[in-house]
Short mmCIF file of C-alpha atoms and ligand atoms in Angstrom, two decimals:
data_model
loop_
_atom_site.label_atom_id
_atom_site.label_comp_id
_atom_site.label_asym_id
_atom_site.label_seq_id
_atom_site.Cartn_x
_atom_site.Cartn_y
_atom_site.Cartn_z
CA MET A 230 110.51 156.60 346.45
CA GLY A 231 108.34 159.33 348.23
CA ASN A 232 109.27 162.01 345.46
CA SER A 233 108.91 159.72 342.41
CA LEU A 234 106.43 160.33 339.73
CA TYR A 235 105.22 156.70 339.93
CA PRO A 236 103.37 154.89 341.41
CA PRO A 237 100.35 157.39 341.37
CA LYS A 238 99.55 159.10 344.81
CA PRO A 239 96.24 159.46 346.40
CA PHE A 240 94.10 162.05 344.78
CA SER A 241 93.94 165.59 345.87
CA LEU A 242 90.50 167.19 346.31
CA TRP A 243 90.57 168.41 342.85
CA GLU A 244 91.60 165.32 341.29
CA LYS A 245 89.07 163.33 343.36
CA GLU A 246 86.11 165.54 342.03
CA VAL A 247 87.26 164.82 338.57
CA TYR A 248 89.24 161.48 338.32
CA ALA A 249 87.46 159.60 341.05
CA LYS A 250 83.98 160.68 339.95
CA ALA A 251 81.74 157.63 339.75
CA ALA A 252 81.35 156.33 336.20
CA ASP A 253 78.49 154.64 334.58
CA VAL A 254 80.83 152.00 333.12
CA LEU A 255 84.51 151.46 334.28
CA ILE A 256 86.47 149.32 331.90
CA VAL A 257 89.73 147.64 333.10
CA GLY A 258 92.10 147.32 330.17
CA ALA A 259 92.76 149.54 327.22
CA GLY A 260 93.46 146.77 324.61
CA ILE A 261 91.21 146.31 321.57
CA THR A 262 88.62 144.65 323.72
CA GLY A 263 88.46 147.56 326.20
CA LEU A 264 88.69 150.18 323.65
CA ALA A 265 86.15 148.70 321.36
CA THR A 266 83.86 148.29 324.24
CA ALA A 267 84.07 151.90 325.17
CA CYS A 268 83.44 152.98 321.43
CA SER A 269 80.32 150.76 321.22
CA LEU A 270 78.98 151.87 324.60
CA LEU A 271 79.21 155.48 323.51
CA THR A 272 77.82 154.84 320.11
CA LYS A 273 74.77 153.26 321.58
CA LYS A 274 74.41 155.85 324.42
CA PRO A 275 76.29 159.26 323.75
CA GLY A 276 76.93 160.98 327.09
CA LEU A 277 77.36 157.69 329.07
CA ARG A 278 80.08 158.26 331.63
CA VAL A 279 82.69 155.65 330.51
CA LYS A 280 86.16 155.26 332.10
CA ILE A 281 88.98 153.01 330.94
CA VAL A 282 91.94 152.37 333.32
CA ASP A 283 95.09 150.46 332.42
CA SER A 284 98.03 149.54 334.45
CA THR A 285 100.58 150.05 331.68
CA ILE A 286 101.85 153.40 330.31
CA ALA A 287 103.16 151.66 327.36
CA PRO A 288 100.84 148.70 326.26
CA ALA A 289 101.92 145.27 327.70
CA GLY A 290 99.36 142.75 326.77
CA ALA A 291 98.65 141.66 323.23
CA SER A 292 96.94 144.33 321.19
CA THR A 293 100.09 146.06 320.20
CA ARG A 294 102.46 143.01 320.56
CA ASN A 295 100.70 140.88 318.10
CA ALA A 296 101.59 139.90 314.44
CA GLY A 297 98.95 142.06 312.90
CA PHE A 298 97.14 139.32 310.91
CA ALA A 299 93.54 140.07 310.12
CA CYS A 300 92.77 136.26 309.95
CA PHE A 301 89.93 133.95 310.55
CA GLY A 302 91.50 130.42 310.87
CA THR A 303 93.31 128.11 308.43
CA ILE A 304 91.90 124.87 307.38
CA GLY A 305 94.55 122.96 309.39
CA GLU A 306 93.79 125.03 312.53
CA LEU A 307 90.07 124.63 312.02
CA LEU A 308 90.22 120.92 311.60
CA ASP A 309 92.29 120.78 314.74
CA ASP A 310 89.69 122.84 316.53
CA MET A 311 87.12 120.27 315.49
CA GLN A 312 88.73 117.80 317.79
CA ASN A 313 86.99 119.44 320.54
CA ARG A 314 84.04 121.45 319.03
CA SER A 315 81.55 120.54 316.57
CA GLU A 316 82.04 121.75 312.74
CA GLN A 317 79.14 124.27 313.29
CA GLU A 318 80.56 125.84 316.43
CA VAL A 319 84.05 126.19 314.55
CA TRP A 320 82.63 128.00 311.57
CA GLY A 321 80.45 129.98 313.72
CA LEU A 322 83.53 131.45 315.39
CA VAL A 323 85.01 131.98 311.85
CA GLU A 324 81.83 133.96 311.09
CA GLN A 325 82.26 136.06 314.34
CA ARG A 326 85.90 136.85 313.25
CA TRP A 327 84.85 138.03 309.93
CA GLU A 328 81.98 140.21 311.33
CA GLY A 329 84.53 141.57 313.84
CA LEU A 330 86.96 142.72 311.14
CA LYS A 331 83.91 144.28 309.29
CA LEU A 332 83.12 146.22 312.35
CA LEU A 333 86.80 147.25 313.09
CA THR A 334 86.95 148.87 309.58
CA SER A 335 83.84 150.60 310.12
CA LEU A 336 85.09 152.12 313.29
CA ILE A 337 88.53 152.95 311.74
CA PRO A 338 88.94 153.49 308.02
CA PRO A 339 91.07 150.62 306.49
CA ALA A 340 93.60 152.95 305.08
CA GLN A 341 94.32 154.31 308.49
CA LEU A 342 94.88 150.87 309.82
CA PHE A 343 97.15 150.07 306.93
CA TYR A 344 94.77 147.37 306.25
CA GLU A 345 95.54 145.23 303.14
CA GLN A 346 93.96 142.12 301.89
CA LYS A 347 96.96 140.56 300.20
CA GLY A 348 95.64 137.04 300.87
CA GLY A 349 97.67 134.41 302.45
CA GLY A 350 98.13 130.78 302.95
CA GLU A 351 98.89 127.78 305.12
CA VAL A 352 102.08 126.02 304.38
CA PHE A 353 102.44 122.33 304.95
CA LEU A 354 105.85 120.48 305.45
CA GLU A 355 104.23 117.08 306.16
CA ASP A 356 102.21 114.90 303.81
CA GLU A 357 99.31 113.66 306.18
CA PRO A 358 98.00 116.99 307.38
CA TRP A 359 98.43 118.48 303.97
CA GLU A 360 96.14 115.56 302.47
CA LYS A 361 93.62 116.06 305.13
CA ALA A 362 93.43 119.73 304.60
CA CYS A 363 93.08 119.41 300.87
CA ASP A 364 90.28 116.90 301.13
CA TYR A 365 88.35 119.54 303.33
CA ILE A 366 88.93 122.52 300.88
CA PRO A 367 85.42 122.00 299.11
CA VAL A 368 83.53 121.88 302.53
CA ALA A 369 85.53 124.93 303.74
CA ASN A 370 84.84 126.74 300.50
CA ARG A 371 81.15 126.22 301.04
CA PHE A 372 81.16 127.67 304.51
CA MET A 373 83.35 130.58 303.37
CA LYS A 374 81.03 131.43 300.49
CA GLU A 375 78.13 131.67 303.03
CA ILE A 376 80.17 133.88 305.32
CA THR A 377 82.04 136.05 303.00
CA GLY A 378 79.96 135.77 299.66
CA GLN A 379 83.22 134.84 297.98
CA ASP A 380 83.98 131.85 295.86
CA GLU A 381 86.86 129.52 296.22
CA VAL A 382 88.49 131.39 299.16
CA PHE A 383 90.76 128.45 299.77
CA GLN A 384 92.91 127.06 296.88
CA LYS A 385 95.77 124.41 296.47
CA ASP A 386 99.05 126.05 295.38
CA THR A 387 102.74 125.73 295.82
CA VAL A 388 104.64 128.77 297.16
CA ASN A 389 108.51 128.77 297.33
CA GLY A 390 108.44 124.98 296.55
CA LEU A 391 106.17 124.47 299.62
CA LYS A 392 102.80 122.98 299.68
CA THR A 393 100.42 125.73 300.42
CA ILE A 394 96.51 126.22 300.75
CA ARG A 395 96.18 129.77 299.73
CA CYS A 396 93.47 131.86 301.44
CA SER A 397 92.19 134.84 299.21
CA VAL A 398 90.55 137.03 301.93
CA GLU A 399 93.22 137.16 304.61
CA GLY A 400 94.59 140.66 305.46
CA MET A 401 97.16 142.32 307.66
CA LEU A 402 97.29 145.61 309.50
CA HIS A 403 99.44 147.76 311.70
CA SER A 404 98.45 147.11 315.32
CA GLY A 405 100.06 150.16 316.80
CA HIS A 406 97.89 152.45 314.47
CA MET A 407 94.90 150.29 315.22
CA ILE A 408 95.25 150.96 319.02
CA GLU A 409 96.22 154.58 318.71
CA LEU A 410 93.33 155.29 316.59
CA LEU A 411 90.84 153.38 318.80
CA GLU A 412 92.17 155.32 321.68
CA GLN A 413 91.67 158.65 319.90
CA ARG A 414 88.21 157.58 318.88
CA ALA A 415 87.11 156.50 322.39
CA LEU A 416 88.55 159.79 323.84
CA VAL A 417 86.70 161.87 321.13
CA MET A 418 83.50 160.06 322.01
CA GLY A 419 83.89 161.10 325.50
CA ALA A 420 85.51 158.13 327.23
CA GLY A 421 88.27 158.95 329.95
CA ILE A 422 91.38 156.88 329.66
CA ARG A 423 93.73 156.68 332.67
CA ARG A 424 96.99 154.91 332.41
CA GLY A 425 99.32 153.77 335.17
CA TYR A 426 96.43 152.64 337.09
CA ALA A 427 96.89 148.98 338.22
CA VAL A 428 93.62 147.53 339.51
CA THR A 429 94.27 145.19 342.38
CA HIS A 430 90.84 144.24 343.45
CA VAL A 431 87.43 144.18 341.89
CA GLU A 432 83.99 144.19 343.85
CA ALA A 433 80.40 144.98 342.77
CA GLY A 434 80.44 148.71 342.05
CA ALA A 435 84.01 149.49 342.70
CA VAL A 436 87.69 148.65 341.73
CA GLU A 437 90.62 149.28 343.94
CA VAL A 438 93.59 151.04 342.23
CA ALA A 439 97.12 150.63 343.51
CA GLY A 440 98.22 154.00 345.25
CA ILE A 441 94.93 155.64 344.69
CA GLY A 442 92.19 153.89 346.25
CA LYS A 443 88.74 152.92 345.14
CA LEU A 444 87.03 153.94 341.89
CA HIS A 445 83.23 153.54 341.67
CA ALA A 446 80.98 152.59 338.74
CA ASP A 447 77.57 151.10 338.14
CA LYS A 448 79.11 148.56 335.79
CA ILE A 449 82.66 147.15 335.66
CA VAL A 450 84.16 145.25 332.55
CA LEU A 451 87.24 143.29 332.95
CA ALA A 452 88.86 143.49 329.64
CA THR A 453 92.15 142.11 331.03
CA ASN A 454 92.86 139.21 328.70
CA GLY A 455 95.82 137.19 329.90
CA TYR A 456 96.22 139.12 333.15
CA THR A 457 92.67 138.14 334.31
CA ARG A 458 93.82 135.46 336.82
CA LEU A 459 96.11 137.96 338.51
CA LEU A 460 92.87 139.70 339.67
CA ASP A 461 91.04 136.50 340.52
CA ASP A 462 92.57 133.09 340.16
CA GLN A 463 88.99 131.50 339.71
CA LEU A 464 88.28 133.36 336.49
CA PRO A 465 88.58 131.19 333.31
CA ILE A 466 91.11 132.73 331.28
CA ASP A 467 94.55 131.15 331.01
CA PRO A 468 97.66 133.09 329.90
CA ALA A 469 99.78 132.27 326.90
CA ARG A 470 102.97 134.03 325.98
CA GLY A 471 103.56 134.48 322.30
CA TYR A 472 106.97 135.11 320.77
CA VAL A 473 107.69 137.44 317.56
CA LEU A 474 110.87 137.89 315.53
CA VAL A 475 111.43 140.27 312.78
CA THR A 476 114.32 139.67 310.46
CA THR A 477 116.60 142.37 309.13
CA PRO A 478 116.02 143.52 305.46
CA GLN A 479 116.63 140.78 303.06
CA LYS A 480 117.74 140.91 299.33
CA SER A 481 114.34 139.63 298.12
CA ARG A 482 110.78 139.17 299.34
CA PRO A 483 109.90 135.46 299.11
CA TRP A 484 106.76 135.52 301.16
CA GLU A 485 104.04 138.28 300.23
CA GLY A 486 101.01 138.33 302.50
CA THR A 487 100.08 136.34 305.79
CA PHE A 488 101.08 132.72 306.13
CA HIS A 489 100.51 130.00 308.78
CA TYR A 490 101.98 126.61 309.58
CA ASP A 491 101.29 123.74 312.04
CA ARG A 492 97.61 124.53 312.88
CA GLY A 493 98.25 128.17 313.44
CA TYR A 494 101.03 127.72 315.99
CA VAL A 495 103.41 129.29 313.64
CA TYR A 496 102.48 132.50 311.54
CA PHE A 497 104.78 134.72 309.33
CA ARG A 498 104.06 137.73 307.09
CA SER A 499 105.74 140.21 304.81
CA LEU A 500 106.74 143.51 306.05
CA ASN A 501 108.13 146.56 304.23
CA HIS A 502 111.75 146.67 303.30
CA ASN A 503 111.94 142.91 302.44
CA ARG A 504 111.71 142.10 306.26
CA LEU A 505 109.75 139.09 307.44
CA LEU A 506 107.82 138.84 310.76
CA ILE A 507 107.48 135.50 312.06
CA GLY A 508 105.97 134.27 315.47
CA GLY A 509 104.72 131.29 317.37
CA CYS A 510 106.04 127.75 318.45
CA ARG A 511 104.72 128.20 322.07
CA ASN A 512 103.41 124.62 321.58
CA LEU A 513 107.06 123.43 321.73
CA ASP A 514 106.99 124.17 325.58
CA PRO A 515 103.40 124.99 326.47
CA LYS A 516 103.85 124.74 330.23
CA THR A 517 106.68 127.39 330.50
CA GLU A 518 104.72 129.48 328.00
CA ALA A 519 101.50 129.57 330.18
CA THR A 520 102.85 132.75 331.96
CA THR A 521 102.35 136.44 332.34
CA GLN A 522 106.01 136.98 332.52
CA THR A 523 107.77 138.62 329.59
CA GLY A 524 110.99 136.97 328.51
CA ILE A 525 112.12 134.85 325.55
CA ASN A 526 112.08 131.06 325.88
CA PRO A 527 115.15 129.50 324.04
CA VAL A 528 113.15 126.45 323.14
CA VAL A 529 110.50 128.58 321.44
CA LYS A 530 113.04 130.81 319.72
CA ASN A 531 115.03 127.88 318.39
CA GLY A 532 111.90 126.44 316.98
CA VAL A 533 111.29 129.66 314.95
CA LEU A 534 114.81 129.95 313.89
CA ASN A 535 115.17 126.28 312.75
CA LEU A 536 111.95 126.68 310.75
CA LEU A 537 113.37 129.78 309.01
CA LYS A 538 116.69 128.29 308.26
CA ASP A 539 115.37 124.76 307.28
CA ALA A 540 112.34 125.52 305.35
CA LEU A 541 110.85 129.10 305.17
CA LEU A 542 113.82 131.29 304.30
CA PRO A 543 116.83 129.18 303.50
CA GLU A 544 118.62 132.14 302.13
CA TRP A 545 118.28 134.12 305.40
CA ASP A 546 121.54 135.58 306.60
CA GLY A 547 120.44 135.15 310.18
CA GLY A 548 119.85 138.87 310.96
CA ILE A 549 117.42 139.62 313.49
CA GLU A 550 116.04 143.24 313.64
CA GLN A 551 113.86 142.97 316.79
CA GLU A 552 112.09 140.32 318.87
CA TRP A 553 109.49 140.49 321.70
CA THR A 554 106.84 138.64 323.43
CA GLY A 555 103.12 139.40 324.28
CA ILE A 556 100.57 137.80 326.50
CA MET A 557 97.36 136.17 325.06
CA GLY A 558 94.38 134.92 327.03
CA PHE A 559 92.65 131.86 326.34
CA GLY A 560 88.98 130.94 327.42
CA PRO A 561 87.74 127.42 327.77
CA ASP A 562 88.09 125.58 324.28
CA LYS A 563 89.70 128.74 322.71
CA LEU A 564 86.37 130.63 323.07
CA PRO A 565 86.00 134.21 324.34
CA VAL A 566 84.12 134.73 327.37
CA ILE A 567 81.47 137.32 328.10
CA GLU A 568 80.09 136.57 331.45
CA GLU A 569 78.88 138.36 334.55
CA VAL A 570 81.36 137.05 337.20
CA LYS A 571 80.18 139.24 340.09
CA PRO A 572 77.06 141.39 340.31
CA GLY A 573 77.57 144.16 337.76
CA VAL A 574 81.01 143.08 336.81
CA LEU A 575 81.37 141.60 333.15
CA LEU A 576 84.30 139.44 332.14
CA ALA A 577 85.28 140.16 328.43
CA ALA A 578 88.42 138.24 327.80
CA GLY A 579 90.07 135.03 326.15
CA LEU A 580 90.31 136.17 322.52
CA SER A 581 93.09 133.82 321.96
CA GLY A 582 95.14 134.38 318.91
CA MET A 583 92.47 136.16 317.08
CA GLY A 584 91.80 139.31 318.90
CA VAL A 585 92.37 141.57 315.96
CA ALA A 586 89.43 140.05 314.22
CA LEU A 587 87.37 139.37 317.26
CA GLY A 588 87.92 142.39 319.45
CA SER A 589 85.50 144.81 317.97
CA LEU A 590 82.64 142.36 318.05
CA ILE A 591 83.31 141.48 321.54
CA GLY A 592 83.15 145.16 322.51
CA ARG A 593 79.72 145.43 320.62
CA LYS A 594 78.43 142.36 322.49
CA VAL A 595 79.45 143.66 325.80
CA ALA A 596 77.73 146.93 325.03
CA ASP A 597 74.56 145.08 324.07
CA LYS A 598 74.75 143.31 327.43
CA ILE A 599 75.11 146.34 329.35
CA LEU A 600 72.75 148.71 327.58
CA GLY A 601 70.47 146.18 325.69
CA SER A 602 70.60 145.50 322.00
CA ARG A 603 68.78 148.76 321.00
CA THR A 604 70.48 152.13 320.57
CA VAL A 605 69.53 154.52 323.36
CA SER A 606 69.75 158.21 322.97
CA VAL A 607 70.24 160.62 325.82
C1 FAD B 805 102.65 137.36 319.94
C2 FAD B 805 101.21 137.48 319.70
C3 FAD B 805 100.85 137.45 318.39
C4 FAD B 805 99.43 137.59 317.98
N1 FAD B 805 98.99 137.66 316.78
C5 FAD B 805 97.81 138.00 316.44
C6 FAD B 805 97.41 138.23 314.97
O1 FAD B 805 98.30 138.37 314.18
N2 FAD B 805 96.06 138.49 314.82
C7 FAD B 805 95.17 138.55 315.79
O2 FAD B 805 93.91 138.58 315.53
N3 FAD B 805 95.45 138.24 317.15
C8 FAD B 805 96.73 138.03 317.38
N4 FAD B 805 97.10 137.96 318.60
C9 FAD B 805 96.00 138.01 319.73
C10 FAD B 805 95.58 139.44 319.88
O3 FAD B 805 96.48 140.25 320.02
C11 FAD B 805 94.73 139.27 321.27
O4 FAD B 805 93.62 138.45 321.15
C12 FAD B 805 94.08 140.72 321.46
O5 FAD B 805 94.99 141.81 321.35
C13 FAD B 805 93.40 140.83 322.85
O6 FAD B 805 93.03 142.22 323.10
P1 FAD B 805 92.56 142.50 324.55
O7 FAD B 805 92.11 143.86 324.60
O8 FAD B 805 91.44 141.53 325.00
O9 FAD B 805 93.82 142.18 325.49
P2 FAD B 805 95.17 142.99 325.59
O10 FAD B 805 95.60 143.53 324.37
O11 FAD B 805 96.10 142.09 326.32
O12 FAD B 805 94.77 144.09 326.84
C14 FAD B 805 94.61 143.92 328.08
C15 FAD B 805 94.99 145.01 328.82
O13 FAD B 805 94.58 144.98 330.25
C16 FAD B 805 95.47 145.54 331.02
N5 FAD B 805 95.22 145.08 332.44
C17 FAD B 805 95.45 143.85 332.62
N6 FAD B 805 95.16 143.57 333.99
C18 FAD B 805 95.05 144.81 334.50
C19 FAD B 805 94.83 145.30 335.96
N7 FAD B 805 94.75 144.47 336.83
N8 FAD B 805 94.73 146.56 336.05
C20 FAD B 805 94.83 147.52 334.99
N9 FAD B 805 95.02 147.23 333.76
C21 FAD B 805 95.06 145.75 333.60
C22 FAD B 805 96.84 145.37 330.45
O14 FAD B 805 97.82 146.30 330.77
C23 FAD B 805 96.50 145.44 328.97
O15 FAD B 805 96.74 146.68 328.37
C24 FAD B 805 98.47 137.89 319.05
C25 FAD B 805 98.89 137.89 320.41
C26 FAD B 805 100.27 137.68 320.60
C27 FAD B 805 100.60 137.80 322.10
#
């Protein structure tokens, strides 16, 4: 493999003087968290030497492999979260997601993200969770009014004959454009982005990159999401694989907007050309899905197929245009972690299934932690 283009070779003198130059902040991971962190750092302190490294040439984690929901949590999911956390904590996280989305759309104009607030809903196939969720609608609407300023965000409805709680403020976007534009923005602001750099070890002040050697920085940010434990098994982020399927174009478009089922474990949304994107069902085999490996689990896929055929899209002709998996990262109690794990090394990971909404806010919080909460000019 001596003449191959990959993996990278040790630096030449010229490369060393440019690529290996010590950074002020080195970010491992060029997903939404890493890129948003770079943008926030450079907004606060233009001229800061920020470097982002990522092991993949094409994205591998979650940021471009998700479902493109700009969502905050459905009543069924939030009630489920309240089994482990207080009501205030759960709504606190909803508020952060809302703030995060506002921040994202201030970094990248909504039209360029293909962001559309079509509204969405949560579908119920069983009576008991439906009744519990309906009972909670007035409380949820009070919290949502405080967070969004909007009235009656959640409302009972029937969609395609299925009991549904509609959510008027949910949106969708194009995750590929989101990451491409964030990357462009980070570059224009002065960040250096290096792909194909797999970090194998992290210590205070330096990371080891496979095939290259050490890169030095005053501060290091691990925005490594579901892959975090591959770097250090003691770090508190668990991987979880997510499955997504896109149908072939159908004769009509029965679902318009973003929808959820079963406490958020299943999610589906409309796509152009009458296609439906659906993902989830990892809860059918959680042990196998706690992995960083790609690959499709037949138990999970069958769960999705059965739901489509039996309930959501009975007219479906069975055509699948595309399917893929991505890797999420979960912090303790589904909460994101921003924590100094070694001197000068910050972990920013565990955005669970809501990173589109949360990522920009996490980036800003990391920048505040590194630079202080006031803007500094050079
Ligand atoms: C199937 C699926 C559907 C989802 N749907 C939605 C949704 O609709 N809405 C929503 O809000 N969220 C959704 N999510 C979650 C969301 O995508 C994530 O929360 C978010 O993308 C996390 O961003 P991140 O930057 O923290 O991590 P990632 O995007 O995973 O980025 C981490 C990066 O770190 C790099 N990396 C890791 N280890 C190393 C290393 N050692 N050296 C170098 N580089 C390294 C990886 O290559 C990767 O590019 C979904 C996730 C999946 C998997």
